[in-house]
Backbone as CSV, one residue per row, in Angstrom:
resi,resn,N_x,N_y,N_z,CA_x,CA_y,CA_z,C_x,C_y,C_z
1,MET,-54.889,7.779,-42.413,-55.032,8.576,-43.615,-55.983,7.891,-44.571
2,ASP,-56.841,8.669,-45.206,-57.754,8.151,-46.197,-56.976,7.494,-47.327
3,ALA,-57.289,6.232,-47.610,-56.559,5.490,-48.636,-56.737,6.105,-50.012
4,GLU,-57.793,6.894,-50.191,-58.063,7.505,-51.489,-57.432,8.891,-51.625
5,LYS,-56.684,9.325,-50.634,-56.092,10.660,-50.662,-54.766,10.634,-51.413
6,TYR,-54.829,10.844,-52.699,-53.625,10.880,-53.524,-53.082,12.305,-53.576
7,THR,-51.898,12.465,-54.154,-51.294,13.785,-54.185,-50.372,13.906,-55.382
8,GLU,-49.767,15.044,-55.531,-48.704,15.282,-56.496,-47.609,16.080,-55.787
9,TYR,-46.400,15.994,-56.333,-45.288,16.725,-55.741,-45.240,18.151,-56.274
10,ARG,-44.948,19.103,-55.379,-44.763,20.490,-55.785,-43.832,21.173,-54.789
11,GLY,-42.573,20.852,-54.875,-41.596,21.508,-54.024,-40.612,20.536,-53.391
12,VAL,-39.446,21.057,-53.039,-38.418,20.284,-52.344,-37.566,21.269,-51.551
13,ASP,-37.151,20.873,-50.343,-36.306,21.748,-49.531,-35.544,20.934,-48.500
14,ASN,-34.820,21.653,-47.648,-34.084,21.069,-46.510,-33.170,19.917,-46.930
15,LEU,-32.262,20.219,-47.837,-31.278,19.230,-48.272,-30.097,19.245,-47.306
16,TYR,-29.943,18.168,-46.550,-28.876,18.033,-45.564,-27.935,16.906,-45.960
17,VAL,-26.689,17.011,-45.499,-25.685,15.998,-45.788,-24.845,15.755,-44.545
18,ALA,-24.360,14.537,-44.380,-23.455,14.205,-43.274,-22.490,13.125,-43.733
19,ARG,-21.237,13.306,-43.393,-20.235,12.288,-43.714,-20.415,11.089,-42.801
20,ILE,-20.299,9.898,-43.352,-20.410,8.672,-42.565,-19.063,8.383,-41.901
21,ILE,-19.078,8.272,-40.590,-17.859,7.997,-39.833,-17.584,6.500,-39.776
22,CYS,-18.640,5.721,-39.566,-18.489,4.269,-39.446,-19.709,3.582,-40.011
23,ASP,-19.505,2.497,-40.726,-20.591,1.692,-41.270,-20.173,0.231,-41.218
24,ASP,-20.368,-0.379,-40.053,-20.004,-1.781,-39.885,-20.984,-2.451,-38.929
25,ASN,-20.693,-3.672,-38.546,-21.560,-4.425,-37.641,-20.815,-4.890,-36.400
26,GLU,-19.745,-4.165,-36.082,-19.004,-4.451,-34.865,-19.732,-3.844,-33.664
27,THR,-19.380,-4.290,-32.477,-19.965,-3.745,-31.258,-19.027,-2.702,-30.668
28,GLY,-19.594,-1.785,-29.894,-18.795,-0.738,-29.267,-19.310,0.633,-29.642
29,ALA,-18.892,1.636,-28.852,-19.419,2.990,-29.005,-19.061,3.601,-30.352
30,GLU,-17.931,3.236,-30.927,-17.477,3.840,-32.173,-17.770,2.960,-33.383
31,HIS,-18.638,1.995,-33.218,-18.954,1.084,-34.308,-20.454,1.125,-34.618
32,GLY,-20.822,0.406,-35.648,-22.210,0.407,-36.098,-22.373,1.376,-37.253
33,TYR,-23.500,2.078,-37.275,-23.743,3.105,-38.293,-23.676,4.457,-37.608
34,VAL,-22.622,5.227,-37.906,-22.372,6.495,-37.217,-22.079,7.578,-38.257
35,CYS,-22.770,8.707,-38.128,-22.556,9.839,-39.039,-22.186,11.093,-38.264
36,GLU,-21.542,12.013,-38.957,-21.339,13.340,-38.387,-22.689,14.055,-38.297
37,LYS,-22.708,15.188,-37.621,-23.941,15.976,-37.510,-24.319,16.510,-38.887
38,PRO,-25.580,16.372,-39.299,-25.987,16.865,-40.621,-25.871,18.382,-40.714
39,VAL,-25.490,18.849,-41.902,-25.429,20.276,-42.193,-26.151,20.539,-43.511
40,LYS,-26.635,21.756,-43.668,-27.328,22.131,-44.897,-26.344,22.087,-46.059
41,LEU,-26.670,21.335,-47.086,-25.775,21.256,-48.239,-25.828,22.559,-49.030
42,ALA,-27.037,22.950,-49.438,-27.247,24.186,-50.184,-28.736,24.314,-50.442
43,PRO,-29.241,25.509,-50.755,-30.621,25.629,-51.214,-30.819,24.767,-52.466
44,VAL,-31.899,23.999,-52.485,-32.074,22.990,-53.534,-33.180,23.392,-54.499
45,ALA,-32.941,23.166,-55.791,-33.923,23.469,-56.828,-34.631,22.214,-57.319
46,GLU,-33.905,21.094,-57.385,-34.508,19.870,-57.925,-33.739,18.652,-57.444
47,VAL,-34.481,17.577,-57.184,-33.893,16.280,-56.865,-34.550,15.243,-57.766
48,SER,-33.759,14.489,-58.487,-34.311,13.423,-59.326,-33.534,12.139,-59.077
49,LYS,-34.254,11.007,-59.059,-33.635,9.720,-58.731,-34.011,8.669,-59.754
50,THR,-33.028,7.899,-60.195,-33.259,6.714,-61.008,-32.569,5.539,-60.321
51,THR,-33.120,4.346,-60.502,-32.571,3.146,-59.866,-32.222,2.122,-60.929
52,GLU,-31.023,1.605,-60.839,-30.571,0.570,-61.769,-31.296,-0.741,-61.453
53,THR,-32.069,-1.233,-62.398,-32.798,-2.490,-62.210,-32.641,-3.358,-63.447
54,SER,-32.820,-4.651,-63.264,-32.825,-5.586,-64.389,-33.687,-6.776,-64.022
55,ASN,-34.216,-7.435,-65.038,-34.988,-8.654,-64.790,-34.750,-9.642,-65.910
56,ASP,-34.926,-10.912,-65.584,-34.697,-11.985,-66.539,-35.792,-13.029,-66.369
57,THR,-36.392,-13.445,-67.470,-37.464,-14.434,-67.437,-36.903,-15.818,-67.721
58,HIS,-37.212,-16.777,-66.844,-36.776,-18.163,-67.005,-37.955,-19.015,-67.469
59,HIS,-37.699,-19.857,-68.477,-38.762,-20.649,-69.094,-38.622,-22.139,-68.747
60,TYR,-39.755,-22.766,-68.490,-39.835,-24.208,-68.262,-41.122,-24.731,-68.906
61,ASP,-41.078,-25.968,-69.396,-42.251,-26.573,-70.042,-42.831,-25.659,-71.116
62,ASN,-41.941,-25.058,-71.881,-42.335,-24.230,-73.023,-43.129,-22.977,-72.644
63,GLN,-42.920,-22.491,-71.426,-43.611,-21.268,-71.033,-42.783,-20.515,-69.992
64,SER,-43.044,-19.215,-69.880,-42.340,-18.425,-68.871,-42.867,-18.788,-67.496
65,MET,-41.947,-19.064,-66.559,-42.366,-19.511,-65.232,-41.859,-18.613,-64.117
66,PHE,-40.655,-18.083,-64.237,-40.091,-17.258,-63.185,-39.537,-15.966,-63.777
67,VAL,-39.698,-14.867,-63.033,-39.050,-13.604,-63.373,-38.100,-13.255,-62.240
68,ILE,-36.824,-13.135,-62.553,-35.796,-12.827,-61.570,-35.487,-11.329,-61.653
69,ASN,-35.723,-10.608,-60.538,-35.505,-9.169,-60.493,-34.296,-8.837,-59.635
70,THR,-33.498,-7.889,-60.080,-32.369,-7.408,-59.291,-32.401,-5.882,-59.254
71,GLU,-31.863,-5.335,-58.180,-31.828,-3.883,-57.991,-30.410,-3.452,-57.691
72,GLY,-29.959,-2.422,-58.401,-28.607,-1.911,-58.214,-28.585,-0.579,-57.505
73,ALA,-27.642,0.242,-57.870,-27.442,1.535,-57.202,-28.486,2.554,-57.645
74,ASP,-28.688,3.556,-56.797,-29.513,4.711,-57.145,-28.605,5.816,-57.679
75,THR,-29.076,6.513,-58.694,-28.389,7.704,-59.180,-29.286,8.897,-58.908
76,ILE,-28.821,9.801,-58.049,-29.623,10.938,-57.612,-28.940,12.223,-58.056
77,ALA,-29.649,13.023,-58.845,-29.137,14.314,-59.295,-29.680,15.403,-58.388
78,LEU,-28.794,16.159,-57.774,-29.149,17.229,-56.844,-28.774,18.570,-57.473
79,THR,-29.764,19.335,-57.915,-29.519,20.645,-58.503,-29.677,21.697,-57.415
80,VAL,-28.602,22.417,-57.140,-28.571,23.329,-55.996,-27.915,24.651,-56.390
81,ALA,-28.106,25.656,-55.522,-27.305,26.867,-55.640,-25.847,26.522,-55.360
82,VAL,-24.951,27.238,-55.983,-23.524,26.940,-55.790,-23.167,27.139,-54.316
83,PRO,-22.695,26.077,-53.642,-22.443,26.168,-52.201,-21.098,26.822,-51.898
84,PRO,-20.836,27.116,-50.620,-19.502,27.596,-50.235,-18.427,26.599,-50.662
85,LEU,-17.252,27.101,-50.926,-16.166,26.264,-51.419,-15.808,25.161,-50.422
86,GLU,-15.984,25.431,-49.133,-15.691,24.419,-48.120,-16.617,23.215,-48.257
87,MET,-17.912,23.456,-48.581,-18.849,22.360,-48.816,-18.488,21.610,-50.084
88,ASP,-18.106,22.354,-51.113,-17.669,21.735,-52.364,-16.520,20.764,-52.103
89,ALA,-15.567,21.196,-51.317,-14.409,20.365,-51.006,-14.817,19.122,-50.227
90,LEU,-15.736,19.276,-49.274,-16.198,18.138,-48.488,-16.810,17.068,-49.382
91,LEU,-17.737,17.485,-50.259,-18.458,16.518,-51.087,-17.551,15.830,-52.098
92,MET,-16.549,16.543,-52.581,-15.673,15.983,-53.610,-14.413,15.334,-53.040
93,GLY,-14.296,15.317,-51.715,-13.119,14.692,-51.120,-11.848,15.469,-51.345
94,ARG,-11.978,16.804,-51.478,-10.804,17.647,-51.694,-10.307,18.229,-50.373
95,SER,-9.137,18.826,-50.430,-8.568,19.509,-49.265,-8.971,20.982,-49.302
96,PHE,-9.380,21.514,-48.131,-9.768,22.915,-48.033,-8.927,23.593,-46.968
97,ASP,-8.297,24.715,-47.347,-7.449,25.486,-46.441,-8.269,26.657,-45.893
98,LYS,-8.689,26.566,-44.625,-9.506,27.617,-44.022,-8.746,28.930,-43.874
99,ASP,-7.421,28.853,-43.773,-6.633,30.070,-43.591,-6.651,30.959,-44.833
100,THR,-6.811,30.335,-45.997,-6.759,31.112,-47.240,-8.067,31.057,-48.029
101,GLY,-9.003,30.154,-47.643,-10.214,29.988,-48.439,-9.942,29.293,-49.755
102,MET,-9.002,28.344,-49.753,-8.542,27.691,-50.978,-8.880,26.194,-50.962
103,MET,-9.443,25.703,-52.062,-9.641,24.271,-52.253,-8.552,23.752,-53.186
104,VAL,-7.870,22.709,-52.737,-6.776,22.132,-53.521,-7.282,20.876,-54.215
105,GLU,-7.173,20.833,-55.539,-7.650,19.687,-56.321,-6.522,18.663,-56.460
106,GLY,-6.184,18.055,-55.348,-5.200,16.988,-55.353,-5.901,15.641,-55.347
107,SER,-5.290,14.644,-54.725,-5.906,13.327,-54.653,-7.166,13.397,-53.786
108,ARG,-8.167,12.582,-54.116,-9.457,12.630,-53.435,-9.520,11.642,-52.281
109,ARG,-10.268,11.994,-51.243,-10.613,11.053,-50.186,-11.843,10.257,-50.627
110,ASP,-11.909,9.012,-50.234,-13.044,8.161,-50.595,-14.055,8.161,-49.452
111,ASP,-14.780,9.265,-49.300,-15.766,9.384,-48.235,-17.140,8.958,-48.723
112,TYR,-17.943,8.480,-47.768,-19.346,8.184,-48.034,-20.212,9.124,-47.199
113,PHE,-21.406,9.400,-47.711,-22.281,10.378,-47.086,-23.715,9.853,-47.018
114,ALA,-24.451,10.398,-46.059,-25.903,10.241,-46.014,-26.518,11.593,-46.346
115,ILE,-27.681,11.579,-46.999,-28.379,12.831,-47.298,-29.839,12.713,-46.857
116,MET,-30.443,13.878,-46.572,-31.854,13.949,-46.213,-32.459,15.176,-46.888
117,TYR,-33.739,15.072,-47.264,-34.456,16.225,-47.803,-35.950,15.977,-47.663
118,ARG,-36.762,17.029,-47.951,-38.213,16.905,-47.906,-38.797,17.174,-49.293
119,ALA,-39.744,16.336,-49.699,-40.508,16.570,-50.923,-41.891,17.072,-50.527
120,LYS,-42.261,18.245,-51.012,-43.539,18.851,-50.653,-44.638,18.397,-51.590
121,CYS,-45.815,18.115,-51.020,-46.975,17.708,-51.803,-47.919,18.898,-51.987
122,ILE,-48.865,18.782,-52.918,-49.735,19.917,-53.231,-50.681,20.269,-52.091
123,ASP,-50.862,19.368,-51.128,-51.715,19.694,-49.972,-50.918,20.347,-48.840
124,GLY,-49.627,20.616,-49.078,-48.791,21.265,-48.075,-48.055,20.314,-47.151
125,SER,-48.336,19.025,-47.242,-47.639,18.043,-46.411,-46.303,17.669,-47.052
126,TYR,-45.492,16.922,-46.310,-44.160,16.562,-46.783,-43.914,15.065,-46.690
127,ARG,-43.093,14.590,-47.599,-42.486,13.271,-47.472,-41.004,13.476,-47.175
128,TYR,-40.544,12.857,-46.103,-39.171,13.002,-45.647,-38.337,11.850,-46.206
129,VAL,-37.295,12.199,-46.959,-36.496,11.205,-47.674,-35.106,11.125,-47.055
130,VAL,-34.651,9.904,-46.812,-33.302,9.668,-46.290,-32.603,8.669,-47.200
131,ARG,-31.408,8.996,-47.632,-30.540,8.058,-48.341,-29.356,7.811,-47.421
132,ASN,-29.189,6.581,-46.961,-28.269,6.310,-45.862,-26.811,6.083,-46.255
133,LYS,-26.532,5.851,-47.541,-25.118,5.697,-47.920,-24.943,5.979,-49.409
134,GLY,-23.941,6.763,-49.709,-23.637,7.044,-51.105,-22.406,7.927,-51.212
135,SER,-22.010,8.195,-52.433,-20.850,9.055,-52.677,-21.185,10.051,-53.781
136,PHE,-20.427,11.138,-53.804,-20.628,12.201,-54.785,-19.557,12.125,-55.868
137,SER,-19.978,12.297,-57.107,-19.016,12.420,-58.197,-18.663,13.891,-58.388
138,ILE,-17.603,14.155,-59.117,-17.174,15.530,-59.352,-18.143,16.184,-60.332
139,PRO,-18.765,17.301,-59.954,-19.765,17.922,-60.825,-19.115,18.720,-61.955
140,GLU,-19.924,18.998,-62.965,-19.472,19.867,-64.045,-19.639,21.327,-63.631
141,ASP,-18.758,22.160,-64.113,-18.855,23.604,-63.899,-19.054,24.285,-65.247
142,ASP,-19.912,25.294,-65.269,-20.215,26.009,-66.504,-20.213,27.503,-66.214
143,HIS,-19.248,28.202,-66.764,-19.125,29.643,-66.553,-19.282,30.357,-67.887
144,LYS,-20.173,31.332,-67.935,-20.432,32.068,-69.169,-20.201,33.560,-68.941
145,THR,-19.918,34.260,-70.016,-19.743,35.705,-69.923,-21.074,36.386,-69.615
146,GLU,-20.995,37.501,-68.917,-22.191,38.299,-68.672,-22.683,38.906,-69.984
147,ASP,-24.010,38.979,-70.115,-24.590,39.677,-71.250,-25.788,40.478,-70.753
148,ALA,-26.659,40.896,-71.662,-27.801,41.732,-71.276,-28.950,40.928,-70.688
149,GLY,-28.833,39.593,-70.679,-29.897,38.750,-70.153,-29.773,38.512,-68.664
150,THR,-30.534,37.543,-68.173,-30.557,37.231,-66.744,-30.102,35.797,-66.466
151,ASP,-29.484,35.144,-67.448,-29.073,33.756,-67.274,-27.962,33.626,-66.240
152,THR,-28.080,32.595,-65.415,-27.019,32.231,-64.476,-26.850,30.718,-64.529
153,THR,-25.822,30.211,-63.881,-25.630,28.767,-63.802,-25.562,28.348,-62.338
154,ASN,-26.019,27.123,-62.064,-25.982,26.597,-60.707,-25.104,25.357,-60.682
155,ARG,-25.405,24.432,-59.831,-24.552,23.252,-59.668,-25.433,22.012,-59.556
156,THR,-25.047,20.938,-60.247,-25.724,19.655,-60.109,-24.724,18.610,-59.649
157,TYR,-24.969,18.062,-58.463,-24.157,16.962,-57.941,-24.843,15.634,-58.257
158,THR,-24.058,14.643,-58.604,-24.578,13.292,-58.781,-24.177,12.446,-57.581
159,TYR,-25.190,11.948,-56.890,-24.993,11.131,-55.686,-25.372,9.696,-56.038
160,THR,-24.449,8.773,-55.861,-24.709,7.356,-56.136,-24.998,6.643,-54.827
161,GLY,-26.257,6.218,-54.647,-26.676,5.579,-53.411,-26.535,4.070,-53.469
162,ILE,-25.953,3.508,-52.421,-25.746,2.062,-52.347,-26.242,1.543,-51.000
163,MET,-26.188,0.240,-50.821,-26.580,-0.385,-49.561,-25.543,-0.109,-48.468
164,THR,-26.024,0.051,-47.246,-25.121,0.142,-46.100,-24.462,-1.211,-45.848
165,THR,-23.342,-1.175,-45.166,-22.766,-2.412,-44.628,-23.511,-2.810,-43.361
166,HIS,-23.907,-1.819,-42.593,-24.601,-2.066,-41.331,-25.946,-2.742,-41.568
167,ILE,-26.264,-3.695,-40.723,-27.530,-4.413,-40.782,-28.489,-3.794,-39.764
168,PHE,-29.635,-3.315,-40.244,-30.620,-2.676,-39.377,-31.706,-3.662,-38.966
169,GLU,-32.258,-3.439,-37.770,-33.334,-4.305,-37.286,-34.552,-4.228,-38.208
170,LYS,-34.894,-3.004,-38.623,-36.024,-2.807,-39.536,-35.482,-2.689,-40.963
171,GLY,-35.035,-3.812,-41.484,-34.487,-3.811,-42.830,-35.491,-4.234,-43.880
172,LYS,-36.320,-5.224,-43.551,-37.283,-5.750,-44.520,-38.509,-6.266,-43.778
173,LEU,-39.681,-5.801,-44.172,-40.933,-6.252,-43.565,-41.452,-7.465,-44.328
174,GLU,-41.605,-8.580,-43.611,-42.071,-9.810,-44.244,-43.593,-9.813,-44.367
175,ASN,-44.107,-10.774,-45.130,-45.549,-10.860,-45.359,-46.345,-11.112,-44.086
176,ASP,-45.703,-11.721,-43.081,-46.407,-12.005,-41.835,-46.354,-10.836,-40.848
177,GLY,-45.784,-9.693,-41.282,-45.742,-8.508,-40.425,-44.533,-8.406,-39.525
178,THR,-43.606,-9.337,-39.613,-42.398,-9.294,-38.791,-41.249,-8.684,-39.592
179,TRP,-40.302,-8.086,-38.854,-39.149,-7.459,-39.495,-37.984,-8.437,-39.574
180,THR,-37.270,-8.389,-40.689,-36.040,-9.147,-40.867,-34.876,-8.174,-40.951
181,LYS,-33.779,-8.483,-40.292,-32.603,-7.622,-40.328,-32.038,-7.549,-41.746
182,SER,-31.619,-6.351,-42.146,-31.105,-6.184,-43.503,-30.345,-4.871,-43.618
183,ALA,-29.446,-4.804,-44.576,-28.857,-3.540,-44.975,-29.913,-2.729,-45.730
184,VAL,-29.714,-1.409,-45.828,-30.693,-0.552,-46.497,-29.967,0.476,-47.362
185,LYS,-30.699,1.023,-48.335,-30.217,2.182,-49.094,-30.802,3.473,-48.537
186,GLY,-32.003,3.402,-47.984,-32.667,4.589,-47.459,-34.131,4.298,-47.210
187,PHE,-34.911,5.361,-46.975,-36.340,5.182,-46.731,-37.059,6.508,-46.901
188,VAL,-38.396,6.443,-46.952,-39.250,7.627,-47.105,-40.324,7.577,-46.031
189,LEU,-40.575,8.710,-45.369,-41.616,8.800,-44.349,-42.624,9.873,-44.755
190,ASP,-43.904,9.528,-44.748,-44.988,10.445,-45.120,-45.618,10.995,-43.845
191,GLU,-45.541,12.328,-43.654,-46.049,12.923,-42.420,-47.563,12.873,-42.330
192,ARG,-48.275,12.589,-43.422,-49.732,12.581,-43.397,-50.292,11.466,-42.513
193,TYR,-49.488,10.448,-42.242,-49.933,9.407,-41.314,-49.955,9.901,-39.876
194,GLY,-49.200,10.950,-39.562,-49.207,11.535,-38.235,-48.653,10.639,-37.154
195,LYS,-47.736,9.759,-37.495,-47.248,8.767,-36.540,-45.942,9.140,-35.839
196,VAL,-45.217,10.122,-36.386,-43.858,10.393,-35.896,-43.698,11.879,-35.590
197,ASP,-42.992,12.186,-34.498,-42.641,13.561,-34.151,-41.465,13.982,-35.032
198,LEU,-41.687,14.962,-35.893,-40.672,15.381,-36.863,-39.970,16.672,-36.465
199,SER,-40.208,17.163,-35.254,-39.684,18.467,-34.840,-38.158,18.496,-34.794
200,LYS,-37.499,17.368,-34.579,-36.037,17.323,-34.514,-35.452,16.394,-35.578
201,TRP,-36.188,16.234,-36.654,-35.828,15.268,-37.698,-34.425,15.505,-38.253
202,PHE,-34.081,16.778,-38.514,-32.821,17.072,-39.184,-31.653,17.268,-38.220
203,ASP,-31.867,16.984,-36.937,-30.781,17.104,-35.962,-29.735,16.013,-36.125
204,GLU,-30.136,14.873,-36.676,-29.216,13.772,-36.912,-29.690,12.987,-38.129
205,ILE,-28.807,12.194,-38.688,-29.201,11.341,-39.805,-30.090,10.228,-39.267
206,GLN,-31.290,10.154,-39.820,-32.245,9.149,-39.370,-31.994,7.809,-40.076
207,THR,-32.375,6.724,-39.389,-32.306,5.382,-39.948,-33.644,4.685,-39.689
208,PRO,-33.884,3.562,-40.331,-35.123,2.844,-40.018,-35.268,2.498,-38.539
209,ASP,-34.143,2.332,-37.848,-34.190,1.953,-36.434,-34.348,3.148,-35.493
210,THR,-33.975,4.365,-35.925,-34.114,5.531,-35.042,-35.498,6.145,-35.128
211,VAL,-36.248,5.854,-36.175,-37.591,6.420,-36.324,-38.542,5.687,-35.378
212,LYS,-39.157,6.426,-34.466,-40.057,5.846,-33.472,-41.436,6.477,-33.583
213,ALA,-42.459,5.677,-33.335,-43.824,6.198,-33.321,-44.030,7.073,-32.087
214,LYS,-44.933,8.057,-32.211,-45.246,8.919,-31.088,-45.802,8.108,-29.937
215,THR,-45.472,8.536,-28.716,-46.075,7.930,-27.531,-47.449,8.546,-27.310
216,GLU,-48.484,7.719,-27.283,-49.839,8.228,-27.097,-49.985,8.796,-25.690
217,PRO,-50.556,9.994,-25.542,-50.745,10.573,-24.210,-51.734,9.763,-23.381
218,GLU,-51.461,9.683,-22.084,-52.355,8.933,-21.205,-53.649,9.724,-20.963
219,GLY,-54.749,8.982,-20.790,-56.041,9.608,-20.513,-56.702,10.166,-21.729
């Protein structure tokens, strides 16, 4: 890709979610980083992310010498169309009775989730975003009386993204070009590089280790 080819964002879609079944570093078929099959969360209107960061300057010999940087959790606001009640119950850790279509607001389950979505650029290409671990807070609901206008209300979920427990092979790229194992919060893939087959991207939750470069055709 041309290094001078900059872009701007204009669109977002394909918001998927999957509950994390296992997030550890044990060996065996049911261990490691394992998620349920991703499902569409809801049609999405906006995704915004902020990251908790802090830095501290240390002084020696009467001058600033070191800056210590730390990174905390991500706070991601997902503005979507109001989803089916069963999805609402899943994200909030509530109980859902399929026989009656009822969500019971009792004690919550402490589930963690992975999410995926695409950010569209003005040239029509996409950046594929994966957040590998986080939890949803209980969203606010706003119901208003009908009037002569066209106002409606939707739903905004707050997703708090944190580091996985699982250590991935491609966790951190060192200055010498080698990978160091590390936990991750997520990653972004730009399709403009043309390096990865994205035709089945949303079939499963992707990780830095599952993303593979295309095999070059022979001849």
